Structures are given as structure tokens and as C-alpha cells.
XYZ file of C-alpha atoms in Angstrom:
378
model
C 87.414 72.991 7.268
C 84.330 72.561 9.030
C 85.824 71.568 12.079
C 87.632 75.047 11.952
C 85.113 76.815 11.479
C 83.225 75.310 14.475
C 86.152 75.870 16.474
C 86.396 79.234 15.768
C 82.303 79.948 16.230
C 82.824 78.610 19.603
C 85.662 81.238 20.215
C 83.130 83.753 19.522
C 80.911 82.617 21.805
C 83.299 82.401 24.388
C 84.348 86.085 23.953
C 81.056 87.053 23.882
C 80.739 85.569 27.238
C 84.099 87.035 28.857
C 82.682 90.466 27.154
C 78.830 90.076 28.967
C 80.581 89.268 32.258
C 83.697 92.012 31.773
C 80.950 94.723 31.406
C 78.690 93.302 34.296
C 81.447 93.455 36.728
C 82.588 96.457 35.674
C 78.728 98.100 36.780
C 78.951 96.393 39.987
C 82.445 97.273 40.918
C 81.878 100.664 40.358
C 78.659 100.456 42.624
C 80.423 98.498 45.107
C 83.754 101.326 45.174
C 80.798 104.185 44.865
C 78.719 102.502 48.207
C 82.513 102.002 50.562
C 83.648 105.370 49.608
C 80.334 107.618 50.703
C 79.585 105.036 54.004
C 82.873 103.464 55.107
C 85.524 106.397 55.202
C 85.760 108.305 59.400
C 87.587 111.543 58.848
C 87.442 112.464 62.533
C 89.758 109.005 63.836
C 90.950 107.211 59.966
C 90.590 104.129 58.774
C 86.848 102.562 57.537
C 83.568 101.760 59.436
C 82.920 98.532 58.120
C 79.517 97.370 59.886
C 77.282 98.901 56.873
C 74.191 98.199 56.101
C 72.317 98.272 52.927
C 71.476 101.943 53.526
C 75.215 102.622 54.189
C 74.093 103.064 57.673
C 76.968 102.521 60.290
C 75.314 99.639 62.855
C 78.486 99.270 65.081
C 81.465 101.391 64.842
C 84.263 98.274 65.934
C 87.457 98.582 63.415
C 88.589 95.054 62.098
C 92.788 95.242 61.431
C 92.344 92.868 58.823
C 89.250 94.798 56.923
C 91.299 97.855 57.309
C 94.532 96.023 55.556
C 92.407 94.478 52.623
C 90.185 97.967 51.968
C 93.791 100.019 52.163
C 95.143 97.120 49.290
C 91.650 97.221 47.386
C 91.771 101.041 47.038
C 95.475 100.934 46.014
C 95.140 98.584 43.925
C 92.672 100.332 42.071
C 94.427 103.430 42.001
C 97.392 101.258 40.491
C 95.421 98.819 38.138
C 92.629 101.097 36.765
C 92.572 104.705 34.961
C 89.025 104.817 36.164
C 90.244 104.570 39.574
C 93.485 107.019 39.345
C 91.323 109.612 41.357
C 93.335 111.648 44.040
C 90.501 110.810 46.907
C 90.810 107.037 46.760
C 94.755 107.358 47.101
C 93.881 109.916 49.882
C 91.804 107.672 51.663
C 93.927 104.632 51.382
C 96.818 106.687 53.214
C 94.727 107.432 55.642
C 93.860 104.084 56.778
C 97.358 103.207 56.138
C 98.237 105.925 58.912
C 95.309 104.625 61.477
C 96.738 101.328 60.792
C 100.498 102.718 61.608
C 99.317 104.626 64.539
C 96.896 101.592 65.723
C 97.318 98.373 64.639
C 99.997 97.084 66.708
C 98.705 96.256 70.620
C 101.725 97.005 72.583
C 104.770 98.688 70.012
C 107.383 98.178 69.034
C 105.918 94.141 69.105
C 104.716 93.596 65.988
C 101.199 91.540 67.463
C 98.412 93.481 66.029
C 95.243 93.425 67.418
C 92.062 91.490 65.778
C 89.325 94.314 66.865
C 90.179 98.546 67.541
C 88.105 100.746 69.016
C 86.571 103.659 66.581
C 89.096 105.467 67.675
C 92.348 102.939 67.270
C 92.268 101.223 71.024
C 92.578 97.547 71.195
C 89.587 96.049 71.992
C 90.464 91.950 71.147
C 93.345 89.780 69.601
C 93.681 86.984 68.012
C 96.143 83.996 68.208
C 97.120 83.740 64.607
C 98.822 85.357 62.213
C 95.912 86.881 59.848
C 95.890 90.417 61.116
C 99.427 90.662 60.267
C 98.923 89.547 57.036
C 96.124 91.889 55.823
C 98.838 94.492 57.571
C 101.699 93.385 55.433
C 99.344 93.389 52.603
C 98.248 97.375 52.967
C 101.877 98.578 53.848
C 103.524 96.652 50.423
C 100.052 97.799 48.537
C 100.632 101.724 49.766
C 104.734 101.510 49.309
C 104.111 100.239 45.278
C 102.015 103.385 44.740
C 103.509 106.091 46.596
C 107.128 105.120 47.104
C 107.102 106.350 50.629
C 109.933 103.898 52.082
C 107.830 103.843 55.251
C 105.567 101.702 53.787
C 107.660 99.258 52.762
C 109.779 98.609 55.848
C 106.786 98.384 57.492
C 105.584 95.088 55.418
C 108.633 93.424 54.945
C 109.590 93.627 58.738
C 106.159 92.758 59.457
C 106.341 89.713 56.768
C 109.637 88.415 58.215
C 107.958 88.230 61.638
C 105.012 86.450 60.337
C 107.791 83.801 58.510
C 109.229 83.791 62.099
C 106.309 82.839 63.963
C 105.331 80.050 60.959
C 108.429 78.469 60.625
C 110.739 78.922 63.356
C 108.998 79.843 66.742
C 104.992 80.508 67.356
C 105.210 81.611 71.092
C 105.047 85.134 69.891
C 101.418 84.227 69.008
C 100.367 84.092 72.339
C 98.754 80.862 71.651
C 99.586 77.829 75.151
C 100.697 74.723 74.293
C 98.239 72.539 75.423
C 98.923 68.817 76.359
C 95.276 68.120 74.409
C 95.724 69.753 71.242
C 96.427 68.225 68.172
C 99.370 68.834 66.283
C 97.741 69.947 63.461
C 98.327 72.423 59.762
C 95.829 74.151 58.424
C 96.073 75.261 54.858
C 94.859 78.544 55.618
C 98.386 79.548 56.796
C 100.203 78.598 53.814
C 97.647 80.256 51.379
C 98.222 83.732 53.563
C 101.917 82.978 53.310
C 101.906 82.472 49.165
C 99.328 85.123 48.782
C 101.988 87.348 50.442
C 104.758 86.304 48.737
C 102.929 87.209 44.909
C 101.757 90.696 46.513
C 105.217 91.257 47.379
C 106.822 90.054 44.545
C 104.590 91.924 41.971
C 107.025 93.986 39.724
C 109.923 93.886 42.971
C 112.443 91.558 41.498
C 114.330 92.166 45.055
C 111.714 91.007 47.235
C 110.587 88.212 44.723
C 114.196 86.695 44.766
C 114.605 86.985 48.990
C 111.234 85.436 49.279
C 111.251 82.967 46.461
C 112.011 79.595 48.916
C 109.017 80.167 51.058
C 106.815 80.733 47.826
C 108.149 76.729 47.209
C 107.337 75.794 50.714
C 103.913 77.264 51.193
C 103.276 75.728 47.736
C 104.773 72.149 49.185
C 102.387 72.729 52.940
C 99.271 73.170 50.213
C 99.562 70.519 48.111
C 99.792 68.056 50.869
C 95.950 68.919 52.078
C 95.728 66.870 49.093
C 94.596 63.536 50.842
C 92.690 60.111 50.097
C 94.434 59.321 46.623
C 93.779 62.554 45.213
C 90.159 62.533 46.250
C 90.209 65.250 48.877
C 91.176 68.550 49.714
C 90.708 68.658 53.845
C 91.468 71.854 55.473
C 93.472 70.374 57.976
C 96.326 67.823 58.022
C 99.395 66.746 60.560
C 102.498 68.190 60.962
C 103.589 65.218 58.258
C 101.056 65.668 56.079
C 98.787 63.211 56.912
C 95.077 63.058 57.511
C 94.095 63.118 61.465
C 91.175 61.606 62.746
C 87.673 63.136 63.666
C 86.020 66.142 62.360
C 88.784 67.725 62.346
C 90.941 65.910 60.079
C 87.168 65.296 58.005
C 86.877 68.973 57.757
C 86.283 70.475 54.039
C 86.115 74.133 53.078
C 85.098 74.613 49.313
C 85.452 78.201 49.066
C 88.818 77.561 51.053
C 89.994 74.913 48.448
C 89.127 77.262 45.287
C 91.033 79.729 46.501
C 94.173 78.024 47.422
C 93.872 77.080 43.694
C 93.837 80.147 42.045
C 96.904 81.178 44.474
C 98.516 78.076 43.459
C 97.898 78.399 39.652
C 99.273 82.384 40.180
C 102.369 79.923 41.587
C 102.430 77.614 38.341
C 102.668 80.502 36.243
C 105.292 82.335 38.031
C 107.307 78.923 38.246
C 106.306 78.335 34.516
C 104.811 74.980 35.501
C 102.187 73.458 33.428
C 101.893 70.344 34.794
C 101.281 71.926 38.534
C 98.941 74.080 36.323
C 96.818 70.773 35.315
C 97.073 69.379 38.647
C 95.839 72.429 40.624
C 93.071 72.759 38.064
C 91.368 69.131 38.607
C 92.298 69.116 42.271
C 91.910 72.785 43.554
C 89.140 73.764 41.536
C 87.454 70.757 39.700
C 86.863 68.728 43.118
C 86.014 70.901 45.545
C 83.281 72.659 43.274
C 81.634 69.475 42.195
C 81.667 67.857 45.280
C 80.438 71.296 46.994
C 77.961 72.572 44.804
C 74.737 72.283 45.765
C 72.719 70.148 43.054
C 69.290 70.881 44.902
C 69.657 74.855 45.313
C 73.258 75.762 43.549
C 75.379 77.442 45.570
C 78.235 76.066 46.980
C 77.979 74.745 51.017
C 80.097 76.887 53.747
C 82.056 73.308 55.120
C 81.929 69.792 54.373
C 82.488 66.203 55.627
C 84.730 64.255 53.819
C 82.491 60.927 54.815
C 79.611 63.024 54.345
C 78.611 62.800 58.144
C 77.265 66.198 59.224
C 79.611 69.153 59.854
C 79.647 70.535 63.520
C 79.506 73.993 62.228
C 75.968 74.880 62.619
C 76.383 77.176 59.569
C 77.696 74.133 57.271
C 75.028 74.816 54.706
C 74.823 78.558 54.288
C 75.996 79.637 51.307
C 78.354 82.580 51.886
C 79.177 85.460 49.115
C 83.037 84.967 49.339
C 83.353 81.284 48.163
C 81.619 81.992 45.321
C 83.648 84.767 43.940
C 86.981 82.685 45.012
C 85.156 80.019 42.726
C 84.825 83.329 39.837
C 88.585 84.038 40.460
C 89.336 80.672 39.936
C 87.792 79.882 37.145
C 88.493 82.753 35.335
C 92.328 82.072 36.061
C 91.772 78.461 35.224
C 90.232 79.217 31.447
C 93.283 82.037 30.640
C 95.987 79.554 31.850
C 94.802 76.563 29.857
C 92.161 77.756 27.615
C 89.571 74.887 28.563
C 85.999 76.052 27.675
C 84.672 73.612 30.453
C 85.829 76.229 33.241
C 84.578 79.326 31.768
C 81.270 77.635 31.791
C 81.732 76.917 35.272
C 82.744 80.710 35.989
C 79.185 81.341 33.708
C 77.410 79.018 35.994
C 79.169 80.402 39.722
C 78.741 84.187 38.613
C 75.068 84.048 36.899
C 74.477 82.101 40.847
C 75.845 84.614 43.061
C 74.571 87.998 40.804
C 71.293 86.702 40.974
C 71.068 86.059 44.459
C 73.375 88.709 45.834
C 74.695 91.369 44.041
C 74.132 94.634 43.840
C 71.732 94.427 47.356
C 74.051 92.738 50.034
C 77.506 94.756 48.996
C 78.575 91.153 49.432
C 78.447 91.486 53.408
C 75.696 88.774 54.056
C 75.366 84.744 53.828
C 72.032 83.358 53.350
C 70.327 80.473 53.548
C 70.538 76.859 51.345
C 67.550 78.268 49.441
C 69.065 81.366 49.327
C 65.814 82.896 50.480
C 67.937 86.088 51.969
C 66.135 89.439 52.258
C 67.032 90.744 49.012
């Protein structure tokens, strides 16, 4: 009976936890929507200024393809998610950056390449070798198709997904990228996590697009799971073409924030697969590792990169401690406690989120890293 009784007290707390935290990030998102809509929006060209500073001053007016892509999905998907939200200028504003993006994104049409850097005004100003400003791309068009229905939208992601897929699995020339007698043949994971986080935005309530893209789900899921090295011990950000570790400081190479976040896509995969013992797996290796071995026990705060022999990284920046890990480490957790109900990871959420408000929020807009004390202007 007692034992009951202590299990439910402990429930209690727990909820009174989620509740603290729900209403916490409710105030800041609110903020954070309030701050992008009065700074970011340019009703002369479309699309967002994104170089803000903490006055909502614009410091350089360079457009970023992939920060236009993710604020075009973040407004839709609040329009979608949140009655709050369901306010005719956000879904304005997000169709307007789709539009730039339409009219912009893409350096020489009809080839799908986008560019990595616009002008204000929508010329290309740099490109990237890779794949990620394609992604964020795919990720706006499917976000804007789910909540108006315009069938524009939607060609646009899935012809822009299945040339991604192309480029991944079948022939990377398209990339631009030379194929240099040097370079090592080697994965990273970051291209599989785009690839399965792209296949769940896709699939969300689309039972069509879920079914035609279910097999690469399974084989971005497979490419993850093999960064998986030394016994179990490991998550390294890159591996060979086999899946095997490769020497140097490359094949040393750890990303926490990187490894938390292919976790929480991953456990979105367990649950769509229905797969508790991936669900277990993911949650000791994906999120359980990475944060205790990248947590800083002097400071807190988890560390940019890693070593996996604990030499030093040769990013100069290994030791900042950036605000996007930590709220891949929130997501993660979060997910981690409501798939398997272990208390141990909502006190890791508790620890990560009471961390990164303290240091960051509300001041930085979550734009700025700071240093291992954390000693950051706000």
C-alpha cells in the first residue's frame, strides 16, 4: 500500500514538473514568435532578415535558404499545431517566404541546387556542396502544402525530396562536390538524420507519401545506427562507407548535440515502427551516452565536439557551449520520458532546461554560443 502510494506521490511530482516547464516554455515561445515577427519579416523583397540582434536590429541583411525553410516550417507549424497561433499574419508571412523561396532559392532553374546564401533581394551570393539547403526547402514546401492545400507546394517538396534521395543514394555529382584522390570515403550521420527527419515531416498525417517513402525511413535508420562504434561505447559523427570507424580526428570526431538529436529522430522512428526495443536502445545510446559523456561536470553545459580518446578537438570552438544542443538534449528527453515513462530522463530534461534558461533565454533569442563558463553578455 505504501509502496503505491509513494509511487503515485512521485507521479505528482513529476506532473508538477512537466506543468512548471509546459508554462515556462509557453512564456518564452510566445516572446521568441513576438521578437521574429516585429524584426525578421522584409515586405519590400520576402522572406526573413535573420542577422538580429538583441534590439531586433538588422546587422547584415544576407538571406540563409536554410533559415528561410525552417522559419517558413516553424510559422506553419504553429499555425497548424496551436489555436494561439491560428492568426491570419503568421500564415501570411509564411507564404511569403515560401514565395521568395520559390522565386529564389534555386541558383540556376529548373536545377534543383539551391543556393546556401541570397542576396536581400533573392540573388545568389554562395552555395554549398551538400544537400542541407534542399532539405530545409523540402521542409517549408511540405510544411506550407499541409496547411494551405495549394498543390504547388507539394510538388515542389516531393520533387525536391526525390532529388535529394538521388544525390544520397544513387549519384552525388549533382552536388558539385570533385572527387578528390585524397579524400576519405567517409558518412556522416548528419545526412541520414536530414533524410529521416524528412521522411516523418512528410509522412505526418499523408498515408501516401508515408508508404512511397517508408524504405528510406529503414535505411536512414540502418546509416544511423551504425555511428554506433567501439562496442556500444560511442556515437562518432563520422564512419566509412561500411560502417566502420576511420582513423584520425576525423573518424575520433563526437558531436553531442548531434548525437541527441539523431535520438529523438530515431525514437520518432521506434514509435512509428512500433519498436520498443529500438526505443530502449536509442534511449541509452542516443541520449544516455552522449549527454553524460558531454556534459560538462565543471560548468554544465554540454561541449560543442568531442574526442573519442579525449585528445583535443581541432575545432577551436570545441568547448563553447552552443544554445541548439541543449534544446536537442530538451527534445530528447522529453520524448525519451513519454515513450518509456522513466523518471531518470525527465530529470535530465529538468537539469538541461533549468541550464540553458538560466544562461540564455529570454536575452540571446537563442542566436549566440558562449563561453565554457558561460560568462556571455547576458
Amino acid at each position: 500500500m505504501s509502496g503505491g502510494l509513494g509511487a503515485q506521490q512521485d507521479r505528482e511530482k513529476e506532473l508538477e514538473v512537466l506543468q512548471f516547464w509546459k508554462v515556462r516554455v509557453e512564456s518564452e515561445l510566445d516572446q521568441v514568435v513576438a521578437f521574429w515577427t516585429k524584426n525578421s519579416h522584409d515586405p519590400e523583397h520576402g522572406g526573413f532578415l535573420t542577422c538580429l540582434g538583441h534590439d531586433g536590429e538588422v546587422y547584415d541583411d544576407l538571406k540563409y535558404v536554410w533559415l528561410q525553410g525552417r522559419q517558413v516550417w516553424m510559422y506553419c507549424h504553429l499555425y497548424r499545431k496551436f489555436e494561439r497561433f491560428r492568426q491570419p499574419e503568421l500564415l501570411d508571412a509564411a507564404k511569403a517566404g515560401g514565395e521568395f523561396l520559390l522565386r529564389c532559392a534555386r541558383v540556376a532553374p529548373p536545377e534543383q541546387k539551391c543556393a546556401f546564401t541570397l542576396t536581400r533581394d533573392g540573388r545568389p551570393v554562395k552555395v554549398q556542396r551538400t544537400i542541407f539547403s534542399e532539405c530545409f526547402y523540402t521542409m517549408a514546401m511540405d510544411a506550407l502544402w499541409k496547411v494551405t492545400g495549394d498543390t504547388r507546394y507539394q510538388r515542389e517538396a516531393t520533387e525536391m525530396m526525390d532529388q535529394i534521395v538521388h544525390w544520397v543514394r544513387e549519384d552525388p555529382s549533382g552536388l558539385g562536390r570533385p572527387q578528390l584522390a585524397g579524400t576519405p570515403a567517409a558518412e556522416s550521420m548528419a545526412v541520414p538524420m536530414m533524410l529521416l527527419s524528412l521522411v516523418a515531416q512528410l509522412g505526418d498525417e499523408d498515408e501516401v507519401l508515408a508508404g512511397r517513402y517508408a524504405e528510406l525511413g529503414d535505411w536512414c535508420a540502418q546509416k544511423i545506427l551504425q555511428h554506433v562504434q567501439r562496442d556500444g561505447r560511442a556515437v562518432l559523427e563520422n564512419v566509412s562507407e561500411d560502417g566502420q570507424e576511420l582513423p584520425g580526428c576525423l573518424g575520433r570526431h563526437q558531436n553531442p548535440g548531434h548525437a541527441l538529436e539523431a535520438g529523438w529522430f530515431l525514437l520518432q522512428y521506434a514509435s512509428r515502427k512500433g519498436d520498443p526495443e529500438l526505443q530502449a536502445y536509442v534511449i541509452e545510446k542516443f541520449l544516455l551516452q552522449p549527454f553524460n559523456s558531454g556534459w560538462d561536470p565543471n560548468y554544465g553545459g554540454l561541449f560543442y565536439f568531442q574526442d573519442a580518446d579525449g585528445l583535443c578537438p581541432t575545432q577551436l570552438e570545441w568547448n563553447m557551449k552552443l544554445w541548439w544542443p541543449h534544446c536537442e538534449a530538451m527534445i530528447a528527453f522529453l520524448m525519451g520520458y513519454k515513450d518509456s515513462g522513466n523518471p531518470a530522463l525527465l530529470r535530465l530534461f529538468k537539469k538541461v532546461a533549468k541550464y540553458a534558461f538560466l544562461r540564455a533565454a529570454s536575452t540571446c533569442r537563442g542566436a549566440w554560443p558562449c563561453a565554457r563558463r558561460c560568462w556571455a553578455p547576458w
